[in-house]
CSV table of C-alpha atoms in Angstrom, one decimal:
chain,number,residue,atom,x,y,z
A,1307,MET,CA,-46.0,58.5,11.3
A,1308,ALA,CA,-47.1,62.1,9.6
A,1309,ASP,CA,-47.7,65.0,11.9
A,1310,THR,CA,-50.7,66.5,10.5
A,1311,THR,CA,-52.3,69.4,12.7
A,1312,ASP,CA,-52.8,72.8,11.9
A,1313,ASN,CA,-50.3,74.6,13.4
A,1314,THR,CA,-48.3,74.6,10.2
A,1315,ALA,CA,-46.3,77.5,11.3
A,1316,THR,CA,-44.6,75.4,14.1
A,1317,GLY,CA,-43.8,72.6,11.6
A,1318,ALA,CA,-46.7,70.7,13.1
A,1319,GLY,CA,-48.4,70.3,9.1
A,1320,THR,CA,-45.0,68.1,8.5
A,1321,SER,CA,-44.1,64.4,8.6
A,1322,ALA,CA,-41.6,64.0,11.8
A,1323,PRO,CA,-38.0,63.5,11.3
A,1324,ARG,CA,-36.2,60.5,10.8
A,1325,LYS,CA,-33.7,61.3,12.9
A,1326,SER,CA,-33.1,64.1,15.9
A,1327,SER,CA,-31.6,67.1,14.8
A,1328,TRP,CA,-30.5,70.4,16.3
A,1329,LYS,CA,-32.1,72.7,13.7
A,1330,TYR,CA,-35.5,70.8,15.5
A,1331,ILE,CA,-34.6,72.3,19.1
A,1332,GLY,CA,-37.5,75.0,20.3
A,1333,PRO,CA,-39.1,74.3,23.7
A,1334,GLY,CA,-36.2,73.2,25.4
A,1335,ILE,CA,-34.6,76.7,24.6
A,1336,VAL,CA,-38.2,77.8,26.3
A,1337,VAL,CA,-38.0,75.8,29.5
A,1338,ALA,CA,-34.6,76.5,29.9
A,1339,ALA,CA,-35.5,80.5,30.1
A,1340,THR,CA,-37.8,80.5,31.9
A,1341,GLY,CA,-37.2,77.5,35.0
A,1342,VAL,CA,-33.7,79.7,35.2
A,1343,GLY,CA,-34.6,83.4,37.4
A,1344,ALA,CA,-33.1,85.4,39.0
A,1345,GLY,CA,-33.7,83.4,42.5
A,1346,ASP,CA,-32.1,80.5,40.8
A,1347,LEU,CA,-28.5,82.5,40.2
A,1348,VAL,CA,-28.7,84.5,43.0
A,1349,ALA,CA,-29.2,81.1,45.2
A,1350,THR,CA,-26.1,79.8,43.0
A,1351,LEU,CA,-24.4,82.6,43.6
A,1352,ILE,CA,-24.5,82.7,47.3
A,1353,ALA,CA,-23.6,78.9,46.9
A,1354,GLY,CA,-20.2,79.9,45.1
A,1355,SER,CA,-20.1,82.3,47.9
A,1356,ASN,CA,-20.1,80.8,51.2
A,1357,PHE,CA,-18.6,77.4,49.2
A,1358,GLY,CA,-16.3,78.0,46.9
A,1359,TYR,CA,-17.0,75.6,44.1
A,1360,THR,CA,-17.5,72.5,47.0
A,1361,LEU,CA,-21.3,72.5,45.5
A,1362,LEU,CA,-20.8,72.3,41.5
A,1363,TRP,CA,-22.0,68.5,42.1
A,1364,ALA,CA,-24.8,69.4,43.6
A,1365,ALA,CA,-25.4,72.2,40.9
A,1366,VAL,CA,-24.9,69.1,38.3
A,1367,ILE,CA,-27.2,66.5,39.8
A,1368,GLY,CA,-29.9,69.3,39.9
A,1369,CYS,CA,-29.9,69.6,36.2
A,1370,LEU,CA,-30.0,65.7,35.9
A,1371,VAL,CA,-32.9,65.7,38.0
A,1372,LYS,CA,-34.9,68.2,36.4
A,1373,ILE,CA,-34.0,66.4,32.9
A,1374,SER,CA,-35.7,63.1,34.1
A,1375,LEU,CA,-39.0,65.2,35.0
A,1376,ALA,CA,-39.6,67.0,31.6
A,1377,GLU,CA,-38.3,64.3,29.7
A,1378,ALA,CA,-41.0,62.3,31.7
A,1379,ALA,CA,-43.8,65.2,30.7
A,1380,GLY,CA,-42.8,65.3,27.4
A,1381,ARG,CA,-42.6,61.2,27.0
A,1382,TRP,CA,-46.2,61.6,28.7
A,1383,HIS,CA,-47.6,64.2,25.9
A,1384,LEU,CA,-46.0,62.2,22.5
A,1385,SER,CA,-47.0,58.6,23.5
A,1386,THR,CA,-50.2,58.7,24.6
A,1387,GLY,CA,-51.1,62.6,23.0
A,1388,ARG,CA,-52.6,63.5,25.4
A,1389,THR,CA,-52.0,65.8,27.6
A,1390,LEU,CA,-50.2,66.7,31.3
A,1391,PHE,CA,-53.3,68.0,32.9
A,1392,ASP,CA,-55.8,65.1,31.1
A,1393,GLY,CA,-53.0,62.4,32.7
A,1394,TRP,CA,-54.0,63.6,36.2
A,1395,ALA,CA,-57.3,64.2,35.7
A,1396,SER,CA,-57.5,60.6,35.4
A,1397,LEU,CA,-55.8,59.8,38.5
A,1398,GLY,CA,-59.0,61.0,41.0
A,1399,ARG,CA,-60.4,64.4,41.3
A,1400,TRP,CA,-57.7,65.5,43.9
A,1401,THR,CA,-56.0,66.1,41.2
A,1402,THR,CA,-58.5,68.7,39.9
A,1403,TRP,CA,-57.8,70.4,43.2
A,1404,PHE,CA,-54.7,70.7,43.7
A,1405,PHE,CA,-54.0,72.4,40.7
A,1406,VAL,CA,-57.2,75.0,40.4
A,1407,VAL,CA,-55.8,76.3,43.6
A,1408,TYR,CA,-52.1,75.9,43.0
A,1409,VAL,CA,-52.5,77.9,39.7
A,1410,VAL,CA,-55.3,80.4,41.4
A,1411,ILE,CA,-53.2,81.4,44.8
A,1412,TRP,CA,-49.5,80.5,42.8
A,1413,GLY,CA,-50.4,82.8,39.7
A,1414,PHE,CA,-51.5,85.7,42.1
A,1415,VAL,CA,-48.6,85.9,43.9
A,1416,TYR,CA,-46.0,85.1,41.4
A,1417,GLY,CA,-47.6,87.4,39.5
A,1418,ALA,CA,-46.1,90.4,41.7
A,1419,ALA,CA,-42.9,88.8,42.2
A,1420,ALA,CA,-42.1,88.2,38.6
A,1421,MET,CA,-42.8,91.7,37.6
A,1422,SER,CA,-40.6,93.2,40.8
A,1423,SER,CA,-38.1,91.0,39.5
A,1424,SER,CA,-38.0,92.5,36.1
A,1425,ALA,CA,-38.0,95.7,36.9
A,1426,LEU,CA,-35.1,96.0,39.4
A,1427,PRO,CA,-32.1,96.1,36.5
A,1428,LEU,CA,-34.5,98.6,34.6
A,1429,GLN,CA,-34.4,100.8,37.5
A,1430,ALA,CA,-31.2,100.0,38.6
A,1431,LEU,CA,-30.4,100.7,34.3
A,1432,PHE,CA,-32.3,103.7,34.4
A,1433,PRO,CA,-32.8,105.1,38.1
A,1434,ASP,CA,-34.4,108.4,37.3
A,1435,VAL,CA,-36.8,107.6,34.9
A,1436,MET,CA,-39.3,106.3,37.3
A,1437,ASP,CA,-40.4,104.1,40.8
A,1438,LEU,CA,-40.0,100.1,40.9
A,1439,LYS,CA,-43.3,99.7,41.2
A,1440,TRP,CA,-44.3,101.7,38.1
A,1441,TRP,CA,-41.7,99.7,35.8
A,1442,ALA,CA,-42.8,96.6,37.5
A,1443,VAL,CA,-46.6,97.4,36.0
A,1444,LEU,CA,-44.8,98.7,32.4
A,1445,CYS,CA,-43.0,94.4,32.6
A,1446,GLY,CA,-46.3,92.8,33.6
A,1447,LEU,CA,-48.6,95.4,30.9
A,1448,SER,CA,-45.7,94.6,28.1
A,1449,GLY,CA,-45.4,91.0,28.9
A,1450,LEU,CA,-49.6,90.6,28.9
A,1451,VAL,CA,-49.3,92.6,25.1
A,1452,PHE,CA,-46.8,90.2,23.7
A,1453,VAL,CA,-48.3,87.0,24.7
A,1454,TRP,CA,-51.9,87.7,24.2
A,1455,PHE,CA,-51.4,89.1,20.0
A,1456,ASN,CA,-48.7,86.5,19.4
A,1457,LYS,CA,-48.5,82.5,19.1
A,1458,TYR,CA,-45.9,80.2,20.0
A,1459,GLU,CA,-43.5,80.7,17.3
A,1460,VAL,CA,-42.9,84.4,17.4
A,1461,PHE,CA,-42.5,83.6,21.7
A,1462,GLU,CA,-40.4,80.7,21.1
A,1463,LYS,CA,-37.4,83.2,18.8
A,1464,VAL,CA,-38.1,86.1,21.1
A,1465,MET,CA,-37.1,83.9,24.0
A,1466,THR,CA,-34.4,82.3,22.0
A,1467,VAL,CA,-32.9,85.7,21.3
A,1468,LEU,CA,-33.2,86.3,25.0
A,1469,VAL,CA,-31.7,83.0,26.5
A,1470,GLY,CA,-28.4,84.2,23.7
A,1471,VAL,CA,-28.3,87.6,25.7
A,1472,MET,CA,-28.3,85.3,29.4
A,1473,PHE,CA,-25.7,82.9,28.0
A,1474,VAL,CA,-23.2,85.4,26.2
A,1475,VAL,CA,-23.7,87.6,30.0
A,1476,THR,CA,-23.0,84.9,32.3
A,1477,VAL,CA,-20.4,82.7,30.3
A,1478,TYR,CA,-18.1,86.2,29.9
A,1479,LEU,CA,-18.7,86.9,33.4
A,1480,ALA,CA,-17.7,83.4,34.6
A,1481,ILE,CA,-14.6,84.0,31.9
A,1482,ARG,CA,-14.1,87.9,33.6
A,1483,VAL,CA,-13.6,86.5,36.8
A,1484,THR,CA,-11.0,83.3,35.7
A,1485,PRO,CA,-12.0,80.3,37.7
A,1486,ASN,CA,-9.6,77.9,39.0
A,1487,LEU,CA,-10.3,75.6,36.7
A,1488,ALA,CA,-8.4,72.9,39.4
A,1489,ASP,CA,-10.6,73.7,42.0
A,1490,ALA,CA,-13.6,73.8,39.9
A,1491,PHE,CA,-12.9,69.6,39.0
A,1492,ALA,CA,-12.4,69.4,42.3
A,1493,GLY,CA,-15.5,70.6,42.6
A,1494,LEU,CA,-17.4,67.8,41.0
A,1495,LEU,CA,-16.6,65.3,44.0
A,1496,PRO,CA,-19.5,65.0,46.1
A,1497,VAL,CA,-18.7,66.7,49.1
A,1498,LEU,CA,-20.4,68.1,51.4
A,1499,PRO,CA,-19.8,71.5,53.8
A,1500,ASP,CA,-18.3,71.4,57.5
A,1501,GLU,CA,-21.0,73.5,58.7
A,1502,LYS,CA,-24.4,72.8,60.5
A,1503,ASP,CA,-27.9,71.7,57.4
A,1504,SER,CA,-24.9,71.4,55.2
A,1505,ILE,CA,-26.8,68.7,53.7
A,1506,LEU,CA,-30.7,70.2,54.0
A,1507,ASN,CA,-28.5,73.1,52.0
A,1508,THR,CA,-27.3,70.8,49.7
A,1509,LEU,CA,-30.7,69.4,48.4
A,1510,GLY,CA,-32.1,72.9,48.5
A,1511,LEU,CA,-28.9,73.9,45.6
A,1512,ILE,CA,-30.2,70.8,43.9
A,1513,GLY,CA,-33.8,71.4,43.6
A,1514,GLY,CA,-33.7,75.0,42.9
A,1515,VAL,CA,-31.5,74.4,39.7
A,1516,GLY,CA,-34.2,75.5,37.1
A,1517,GLY,CA,-38.1,75.2,37.3
A,1518,THR,CA,-41.8,74.8,39.1
A,1519,ILE,CA,-44.5,74.5,36.7
A,1520,THR,CA,-42.5,74.9,33.5
A,1521,LEU,CA,-41.8,71.3,34.0
A,1522,ALA,CA,-44.9,70.9,34.0
A,1523,ALA,CA,-44.9,73.2,30.8
A,1524,TYR,CA,-42.9,71.4,28.5
A,1525,GLY,CA,-45.3,68.9,27.4
A,1526,TYR,CA,-46.9,71.8,26.6
A,1527,TRP,CA,-44.3,73.5,24.8
A,1528,VAL,CA,-43.6,70.5,22.9
A,1529,ASN,CA,-47.0,70.5,21.3
A,1530,ALA,CA,-47.3,73.7,20.3
A,1531,LYS,CA,-44.4,73.8,18.5
A,1532,GLY,CA,-46.3,70.8,16.1
A,1533,TRP,CA,-44.9,67.9,18.1
A,1534,THR,CA,-47.7,65.4,19.0
A,1535,ASN,CA,-46.8,62.1,18.3
A,1536,THR,CA,-44.3,59.4,18.9
A,1537,GLY,CA,-42.1,60.3,15.7
A,1538,TRP,CA,-40.5,63.3,17.3
A,1539,MET,CA,-39.3,61.3,20.5
A,1540,LYS,CA,-35.7,61.5,19.6
A,1541,VAL,CA,-36.3,65.4,19.0
A,1542,MET,CA,-38.0,66.0,21.8
A,1543,ARG,CA,-35.2,64.2,23.8
A,1544,LEU,CA,-31.9,66.1,22.5
A,1545,ASP,CA,-34.2,69.4,22.9
A,1546,ASN,CA,-34.6,68.6,26.7
A,1547,ARG,CA,-30.8,67.7,26.9
A,1548,VAL,CA,-30.1,71.0,25.0
A,1549,ALA,CA,-32.5,72.8,28.1
A,1550,TYR,CA,-30.5,71.3,31.1
A,1551,ILE,CA,-26.9,71.9,29.9
A,1552,THR,CA,-28.0,75.2,28.7
A,1553,THR,CA,-29.4,75.4,32.8
A,1554,GLY,CA,-26.6,73.9,33.9
A,1555,ILE,CA,-23.9,76.6,31.8
A,1556,PHE,CA,-25.7,79.8,33.5
A,1557,VAL,CA,-25.3,78.1,36.7
A,1558,ILE,CA,-22.2,76.9,36.6
A,1559,SER,CA,-21.2,80.3,35.5
A,1560,MET,CA,-22.8,81.9,38.3
A,1561,LEU,CA,-21.3,80.0,40.6
A,1562,PHE,CA,-17.7,80.8,39.4
A,1563,VAL,CA,-18.6,84.1,40.1
A,1564,GLY,CA,-19.1,83.8,43.5
A,1565,ALA,CA,-16.8,81.9,44.2
A,1566,GLU,CA,-13.9,83.9,43.0
A,1567,LEU,CA,-15.7,87.1,43.0
A,1568,LEU,CA,-17.3,86.6,46.2
A,1569,HIS,CA,-15.9,84.0,48.6
A,1570,SER,CA,-12.0,84.8,47.6
A,1571,ALA,CA,-12.8,88.4,48.7
A,1572,ASN,CA,-15.8,87.0,51.4
A,1573,ILE,CA,-18.1,89.6,50.8
A,1574,ALA,CA,-21.7,88.7,52.1
A,1575,ILE,CA,-24.7,89.6,49.5
A,1576,ALA,CA,-28.2,89.3,49.8
A,1577,SER,CA,-30.9,86.7,49.2
A,1578,GLY,CA,-33.4,87.4,46.4
A,1579,ASP,CA,-33.4,89.5,43.5
A,1580,LYS,CA,-31.8,92.5,45.3
A,1581,GLY,CA,-28.6,90.3,45.8
A,1582,LEU,CA,-27.6,90.2,41.9
A,1583,ILE,CA,-28.2,95.0,41.8
A,1584,GLN,CA,-25.4,94.2,44.8
A,1585,LEU,CA,-23.4,92.3,42.1
A,1586,GLY,CA,-24.1,94.6,39.8
A,1587,ASP,CA,-22.2,96.9,42.4
A,1588,ILE,CA,-19.5,94.7,43.6
A,1589,LEU,CA,-19.0,93.9,39.4
A,1590,ALA,CA,-18.8,98.1,38.8
A,1591,ASP,CA,-16.1,98.3,41.5
A,1592,GLU,CA,-14.0,95.7,40.2
A,1593,TYR,CA,-14.4,95.3,36.6
A,1594,GLY,CA,-16.3,99.1,35.5
A,1595,THR,CA,-19.3,100.6,34.4
A,1596,ALA,CA,-19.5,98.9,31.0
A,1597,THR,CA,-19.7,95.1,32.6
A,1598,ALA,CA,-22.0,96.1,35.2
A,1599,LYS,CA,-24.5,97.4,32.9
A,1600,PHE,CA,-23.7,94.9,30.2
A,1601,PHE,CA,-24.3,92.0,33.7
A,1602,LEU,CA,-27.8,94.6,34.3
A,1603,ILE,CA,-29.2,93.4,31.0
A,1604,GLY,CA,-28.5,90.2,31.4
A,1605,PHE,CA,-30.2,89.8,35.1
A,1606,PHE,CA,-32.8,92.0,33.2
A,1607,ALA,CA,-33.5,89.0,30.2
A,1608,THR,CA,-33.4,86.2,32.8
A,1609,SER,CA,-35.9,88.2,35.0
A,1610,TYR,CA,-38.1,88.5,31.8
A,1611,THR,CA,-37.8,85.1,30.2
A,1612,SER,CA,-39.7,83.7,33.3
A,1613,LEU,CA,-41.9,86.3,33.6
A,1614,ILE,CA,-43.0,85.7,29.9
A,1615,GLY,CA,-42.7,82.2,29.7
A,1616,VAL,CA,-45.1,81.2,32.7
A,1617,TRP,CA,-47.9,84.1,31.3
A,1618,HIS,CA,-47.5,81.4,28.0
A,1619,GLY,CA,-46.9,77.9,29.6
A,1620,VAL,CA,-48.8,78.0,32.6
A,1621,SER,CA,-51.9,80.0,30.5
A,1622,LEU,CA,-51.6,77.0,28.4
A,1623,MET,CA,-52.3,74.7,30.8
A,1624,PHE,CA,-55.0,76.3,32.3
A,1625,ALA,CA,-56.7,76.7,28.8
A,1626,ASP,CA,-56.2,73.0,28.6
A,1627,PHE,CA,-57.8,72.4,32.5
A,1628,VAL,CA,-60.8,74.6,31.1
A,1629,GLU,CA,-61.2,73.1,27.6
A,1630,ARG,CA,-61.6,69.9,29.5
A,1631,PHE,CA,-63.5,70.5,32.7
A,1632,ARG,CA,-66.5,72.2,29.9
A,1633,LYS,CA,-66.0,68.8,28.1
A,1634,ARG,CA,-66.7,66.4,31.2
A,1635,GLY,CA,-69.1,64.2,30.3
A,1636,GLU,CA,-69.3,64.1,26.8
A,1637,ALA,CA,-68.6,61.5,24.9
A,1638,THR,CA,-65.1,61.7,23.6
A,1639,GLY,CA,-62.6,59.2,21.5
A,1640,GLY,CA,-59.2,58.1,22.7
A,1641,GLU,CA,-57.7,62.2,22.9
A,1642,THR,CA,-59.8,64.1,25.0
A,1643,ALA,CA,-57.5,67.2,25.8
A,1644,SER,CA,-55.3,66.6,23.1
A,1645,GLY,CA,-51.7,67.6,22.3
A,1646,ARG,CA,-53.7,68.2,19.0
A,1647,GLU,CA,-55.8,70.5,19.9
A,1648,VAL,CA,-53.1,72.6,21.2
A,1649,ALA,CA,-50.9,72.3,18.1
A,1650,SER,CA,-53.1,73.9,16.2
A,1651,GLY,CA,-52.5,77.2,18.7
A,1652,ARG,CA,-56.5,77.4,19.5
A,1653,HIS,CA,-55.7,77.2,23.1
A,1654,GLU,CA,-53.6,80.5,22.6
A,1655,LYS,CA,-56.5,82.9,21.1
A,1656,SER,CA,-59.3,81.1,24.0
A,1657,TRP,CA,-60.5,83.1,26.3
A,1658,PRO,CA,-59.4,80.9,28.9
A,1659,PHE,CA,-55.9,81.2,27.8
A,1660,ARG,CA,-56.6,85.5,27.8
A,1661,ALA,CA,-58.6,85.0,31.3
A,1662,TYR,CA,-55.4,83.3,33.2
A,1663,LEU,CA,-53.0,86.2,31.2
A,1664,LEU,CA,-55.2,89.2,33.2
A,1665,TRP,CA,-55.2,87.2,36.2
A,1666,LEU,CA,-51.6,86.9,36.4
A,1667,THR,CA,-51.6,90.3,35.4
A,1668,PHE,CA,-54.0,92.8,36.9
A,1669,PRO,CA,-54.3,91.3,40.3
A,1670,PRO,CA,-50.7,91.3,41.6
A,1671,ILE,CA,-50.9,94.9,40.2
A,1672,VAL,CA,-52.5,95.4,43.2
A,1673,LEU,CA,-50.1,93.3,45.5
A,1674,LEU,CA,-47.3,95.7,43.9
A,1675,PHE,CA,-48.3,99.0,45.9
A,1676,GLN,CA,-51.0,97.3,49.1
A,1677,GLY,CA,-48.0,94.7,50.0
A,1678,GLN,CA,-48.4,91.5,49.7
A,1679,PRO,CA,-50.8,89.6,52.5
A,1680,PHE,CA,-48.9,87.4,55.1
A,1681,ARG,CA,-51.4,84.5,55.6
A,1682,LEU,CA,-51.4,83.9,51.7
A,1683,ILE,CA,-47.6,84.0,51.3
A,1684,ILE,CA,-47.6,81.8,53.4
A,1685,ILE,CA,-50.5,79.3,51.5
A,1686,TYR,CA,-48.3,80.4,48.4
A,1687,GLY,CA,-44.9,78.6,49.9
A,1688,VAL,CA,-47.0,75.6,51.2
A,1689,LEU,CA,-48.5,75.6,47.6
A,1690,GLY,CA,-45.1,75.9,45.9
A,1691,ALA,CA,-43.2,73.8,48.1
A,1692,ALA,CA,-45.9,70.5,47.1
A,1693,PHE,CA,-45.8,71.0,43.3
A,1694,LEU,CA,-42.4,69.5,42.6
A,1695,PRO,CA,-43.5,66.5,44.8
A,1696,PHE,CA,-47.0,66.4,43.1
A,1697,LEU,CA,-45.8,65.9,39.4
A,1698,ALA,CA,-43.0,63.6,40.6
A,1699,ALA,CA,-45.3,61.3,42.0
A,1700,THR,CA,-47.8,61.3,39.3
A,1701,LEU,CA,-45.5,60.8,36.2
A,1702,LEU,CA,-44.3,57.8,37.8
A,1703,TRP,CA,-48.0,57.0,38.3
A,1704,LEU,CA,-48.8,57.9,35.0
A,1705,LEU,CA,-45.5,55.8,33.0
A,1706,ASN,CA,-45.9,52.7,34.7
A,1707,SER,CA,-50.1,52.2,34.2
A,1708,SER,CA,-51.6,51.7,31.0
A,1709,ARG,CA,-52.2,54.6,30.6
A,1710,THR,CA,-48.8,54.8,28.7
A,1711,PRO,CA,-48.6,52.2,25.5
A,1712,ARG,CA,-46.5,50.0,26.7
A,1713,GLU,CA,-43.5,51.0,24.9
A,1714,TRP,CA,-43.5,54.2,26.3
A,1715,ARG,CA,-43.2,53.7,30.3
A,1716,ASN,CA,-40.5,54.0,32.0
A,1717,GLY,CA,-37.8,52.1,32.3
A,1718,TRP,CA,-35.4,51.4,35.6
A,1719,VAL,CA,-33.5,54.4,34.7
A,1720,SER,CA,-36.0,56.8,34.7
A,1721,ASN,CA,-38.1,55.4,37.5
A,1722,GLY,CA,-34.9,55.5,39.5
A,1723,MET,CA,-34.8,59.8,38.2
A,1724,LEU,CA,-38.0,60.2,39.8
A,1725,ALA,CA,-38.3,58.9,42.9
A,1726,ILE,CA,-35.0,60.1,43.4
A,1727,ALA,CA,-36.5,63.6,42.3
A,1728,GLY,CA,-39.5,63.3,44.3
A,1729,LEU,CA,-38.2,61.6,47.4
A,1730,LEU,CA,-35.7,65.3,46.9
A,1731,PHE,CA,-38.4,67.5,46.7
A,1732,LEU,CA,-40.9,65.7,49.4
A,1733,VAL,CA,-38.0,66.2,51.8
A,1734,LEU,CA,-37.0,70.3,51.0
A,1735,ALA,CA,-41.1,70.1,50.8
A,1736,VAL,CA,-41.4,69.1,54.6
A,1737,LYS,CA,-38.4,71.0,55.3
A,1738,GLN,CA,-40.9,74.6,53.8
A,1739,ILE,CA,-43.4,74.1,55.4
A,1740,TRP,CA,-41.7,73.4,58.5
A,1741,ASP,CA,-40.0,76.8,58.1
A,1742,GLN,CA,-43.3,79.0,57.7
A,1743,PRO,CA,-44.4,81.2,60.8
A,1744,TRP,CA,-47.9,79.4,61.4
A,1745,GLY,CA,-47.5,81.0,64.7
A,1746,ASN,CA,-48.4,84.1,63.3
A,1747,PHE,CA,-50.7,82.6,60.7
A,1748,PHE,CA,-54.0,82.1,62.9
């Protein structure tokens, strides 16, 4: 079936290929770059520091779980011609309310976190230029300008370059620390660390490998690439596998660094983005200033791809939400909120897309200077914990119902992986909600 959307720059005006090919991949690179942030790398680094290679198997399983979620989101978009938000809305109004509250609060807090994360390596590279907060403002504003004035094609190319930087840096570091390959292969055996809460810590590592709402955004990037029908299904699946193989390489490389550089020397680092700044100092002591600066460049690429990836992908989702909400009640055909609308590029120039871009940028700048409000942070944590169980459960519902053409509904493997993902993220959600300081909330 020919693909005849308007977005000819990304291939939407061409026929779907007869077979999958490496030359078509793109959205997978984007989702890998966006999903792996500095927090994911430092969590894996700490796992390597604490347990050596013991939890290597958990990082691999984390990639497999996320492959199933992203594949399901992409399959919904291609098999139905409808967007994921349109699918959610068909399940009831509760999904709309959840999404609205989530993207408003999540975007407000995430914007400040993403800007700060991108600013940290820049301040370390150029310590006497300006204060961390102003670096953060610069990162946010540059992300806003870049996404505002460029469509998906340019966005994908820039993300690909930054992923290349991330790949070279993380693999170089993994080789530089000289990993013990025998111990690494032994780490593929599913063994739990001998410590308190080892099961929950292991589940946390599995769940933290690459992506939250960016997994849902994958289907939108698939459409933005110009893939809008089932003729692109094989290409999408190859693209998705490339995404999480790339993610796996990032994560495993950082686990190698943690196991060899930190675990063997019994060095502890802080959780959060500042742990990566500490790692830069350790690398400078061990391997010299050049290696440390090279790492900081990779750290910036990791953080900044997450920033512009969210600025683009979640803004696309918000624009789709507003478009569907605006058209509710109108007589429509079978392609309401369709993937073809996303492929045309109209959403990227729409006022809802740009309004959400502004929301991700300017209100969070206030948080950079005023500090993050305590109650809002708790709500942000709860909503963030609930999103992936919500995504897994709704994809199970949509892809096993008559909303999806029979040929493209879930098989037993997909159902099994989505069920495992849903249970995993539900356990992690309950733990995160339980751990919130509710006593100070009221």
